[in-house]
């Protein structure tokens, strides 16, 4: 059965806008994933260690018949093919692709926690998610809109309205 999945994208190195654009192009050209919605493109103040460049953030909705772990593998191979090197925790990165919601499932495994464990406190995830899923409720019944109302858009700027962003 195909599930609707939301994936958050982030980059703050090597032309972040281009990194996110190319990542969505790659996801969409994969036979196992179909992009069915795309947020606006945001620039955001870095959360984490200071002194790193601003980020670009976005969220895509996809449908897929892959299992959560198969999807994680597919997204990690896109991260790697885009030159991602995992180094400093919370440090700068070329491309981050995080599964934030997988249908209505809750998953707690060694490799995967869904809903994503920090999405509730990250407006650079929640605000773009609201663009693609304005009526969304989390598996625990919380309305996304209420979470966005709580956090606000502080530190976020919309830099492109519609995909393709560049
Ligand atoms: N900060 C912002 N603004 N956007 C991100 O995508 C992002 N990703 C991260 C950390 C380092 C936590 N900070 C971020 O992984």
Coordinates of C-alpha atoms and ligand atoms in Angstrom, one line a residue:
X1 CA 0.0 0.0 0.0
X2 CA 1.3 3.5 -0.8
X3 CA 1.8 5.8 2.1
X4 CA 2.1 9.6 2.2
X5 CA 5.3 10.6 3.7
X6 CA 6.8 14.0 4.6
X7 CA 10.5 14.6 4.1
X8 CA 12.3 17.7 5.5
X9 CA 15.2 19.0 3.5
X10 CA 18.1 21.2 4.8
X11 CA 21.4 22.5 3.6
X12 CA 23.8 25.2 4.5
X13 CA 26.9 24.4 2.3
X14 CA 27.8 24.6 -1.4
X15 CA 24.8 26.5 -2.9
X16 CA 22.1 25.4 -0.5
X17 CA 19.2 26.4 -2.9
X18 CA 20.7 24.2 -5.6
X19 CA 21.3 21.3 -3.2
X20 CA 17.6 21.3 -2.3
X21 CA 16.4 21.7 -5.9
X22 CA 18.6 18.9 -7.0
X23 CA 17.5 16.6 -4.1
X24 CA 13.8 17.1 -5.0
X25 CA 14.6 16.4 -8.7
X26 CA 16.3 13.2 -7.7
X27 CA 13.5 12.1 -5.4
X28 CA 11.0 12.8 -8.2
X29 CA 12.9 10.9 -10.8
X30 CA 13.1 7.8 -8.6
X31 CA 10.7 5.0 -9.7
X32 CA 9.9 4.2 -6.0
X33 CA 8.9 7.7 -4.9
X34 CA 6.5 10.3 -6.3
X35 CA 6.6 13.9 -5.2
X36 CA 3.0 15.0 -4.6
X37 CA 3.6 18.4 -2.9
X38 CA 6.4 20.8 -2.3
X39 CA 6.6 23.7 0.2
X40 CA 8.0 27.1 -0.4
X41 CA 11.7 27.5 -0.1
X42 CA 13.0 29.1 3.1
X43 CA 16.2 30.6 4.3
X44 CA 16.6 30.1 8.1
X45 CA 18.9 31.2 10.9
X46 CA 21.1 28.2 12.0
X47 CA 20.0 26.3 15.1
X48 CA 23.0 24.8 16.8
X49 CA 26.6 25.9 17.1
X50 CA 27.0 29.5 16.1
X51 CA 29.2 30.7 13.3
X52 CA 27.8 28.5 10.6
X53 CA 26.1 29.8 7.4
X54 CA 22.3 30.2 7.2
X55 CA 20.3 27.2 6.0
X56 CA 17.9 26.6 3.2
X57 CA 14.9 24.5 4.3
X58 CA 11.8 22.9 2.6
X59 CA 9.5 20.0 2.9
X60 CA 8.2 17.6 0.3
X61 CA 5.2 15.2 0.4
X62 CA 5.8 12.0 -1.4
X63 CA 3.9 8.8 -1.9
X64 CA 5.9 5.5 -1.8
X65 CA 5.4 1.8 -1.5
X66 CA 8.8 1.5 0.2
X67 CA 9.0 0.5 3.9
X68 CA 10.3 3.1 6.3
X69 CA 13.7 1.5 6.4
X70 CA 13.9 1.1 2.6
X71 CA 13.0 4.8 2.3
X72 CA 15.6 5.8 4.8
X73 CA 18.2 3.8 2.8
X74 CA 17.0 5.5 -0.5
X75 CA 17.2 9.0 1.1
X76 CA 20.6 8.4 2.7
X77 CA 22.0 7.3 -0.7
X78 CA 20.7 10.6 -2.2
X79 CA 22.4 12.5 0.7
X80 CA 25.7 10.6 0.0
X81 CA 25.5 11.1 -3.7
X82 CA 25.1 14.8 -3.0
X83 CA 28.4 14.9 -1.2
X84 CA 27.2 14.7 2.4
X85 CA 29.9 14.0 4.9
X86 CA 28.8 13.4 8.4
X87 CA 31.1 15.3 10.7
X88 CA 30.3 17.6 13.6
X89 CA 27.0 16.9 15.4
X90 CA 24.7 19.9 14.6
X91 CA 27.4 21.3 12.3
X92 CA 27.0 22.5 8.8
X93 CA 25.8 20.1 6.1
X94 CA 25.5 19.8 2.3
X95 CA 22.2 18.0 2.4
X96 CA 20.0 16.6 5.1
X97 CA 16.9 14.5 4.2
X98 CA 14.8 13.6 7.3
X99 CA 11.6 11.5 7.2
X100 CA 9.4 13.4 9.6
X101 CA 6.1 11.6 9.1
X102 CA 5.3 8.2 7.5
X103 CA 1.5 8.0 7.1
X104 CA 0.1 7.8 10.6
X105 CA 2.7 5.4 11.8
X106 CA 4.8 5.7 15.0
X107 CA 8.1 4.1 14.7
X108 CA 10.8 3.7 17.4
X109 CA 13.8 1.7 16.2
X110 CA 17.5 2.0 16.3
X111 CA 17.7 3.8 13.0
X112 CA 14.4 5.7 12.9
X113 CA 12.2 7.6 15.2
X114 CA 8.9 8.8 13.6
X115 CA 7.4 11.3 14.1
X116 CA 10.9 12.9 13.9
X117 CA 11.9 13.5 17.5
X118 CA 12.7 17.2 17.2
X119 CA 10.1 18.3 14.7
X120 CA 7.9 19.8 17.4
X121 CA 10.5 22.4 18.3
X122 CA 11.8 23.3 14.9
X123 CA 9.9 25.9 13.0
X124 CA 12.2 25.3 9.9
X125 CA 10.4 21.9 9.7
X126 CA 6.9 22.8 10.9
X127 CA 6.4 26.0 8.8
X128 CA 7.3 24.4 5.4
X129 CA 5.3 21.3 6.4
X130 CA 2.2 23.6 6.9
X131 CA 2.7 24.8 3.3
X132 CA 2.2 21.3 1.9
X133 CA -0.3 20.0 4.6
X134 CA -2.3 22.8 6.1
X135 CA -4.9 20.4 7.7
X136 CA -2.4 17.9 9.0
X137 CA -2.7 16.3 12.4
X138 CA 0.1 14.4 14.0
X139 CA -0.4 10.7 15.0
X140 CA -1.2 12.0 18.6
X141 CA -4.0 14.2 17.2
X142 CA -2.2 17.5 17.6
X143 CA -3.0 20.0 14.8
X144 CA 0.0 21.2 12.9
X145 CA -1.5 24.7 12.6
X146 CA -1.6 24.9 16.4
X147 CA 2.1 24.0 16.6
X148 CA 3.1 26.6 14.1
X149 CA 1.0 29.2 15.9
X150 CA 3.0 28.4 19.0
X151 CA 6.5 28.6 17.4
X152 CA 5.9 31.3 14.8
X153 CA 8.1 32.2 11.8
X154 CA 11.0 33.7 13.7
X155 CA 14.3 33.4 11.8
X156 CA 12.6 32.2 8.6
X157 CA 12.4 34.0 5.3
X158 CA 10.6 32.7 2.2
X159 CA 13.0 33.0 -0.7
X160 CA 10.9 31.2 -3.4
X161 CA 7.2 30.4 -3.7
X162 CA 6.9 27.5 -6.1
X163 CA 8.9 24.4 -7.0
X164 CA 11.0 24.4 -9.2
X165 CA 12.4 27.1 -7.0
X166 CA 15.4 28.0 -9.2
Ligands
LIG1 N1 19.2 24.9 11.5 C1 18.4 25.3 10.5 N2 18.0 26.5 10.5 N3 18.0 24.4 9.5 C2 18.4 23.1 9.5 O1 18.0 22.4 8.6 C3 19.2 22.7 10.5 N4 19.6 21.4 10.6 C4 20.4 20.9 11.6 C5 20.8 21.8 12.7 C6 22.4 21.7 12.8 C7 20.2 21.3 14.0 N5 20.5 23.2 12.6 C8 19.6 23.6 11.6 O2 20.7 19.6 11.6

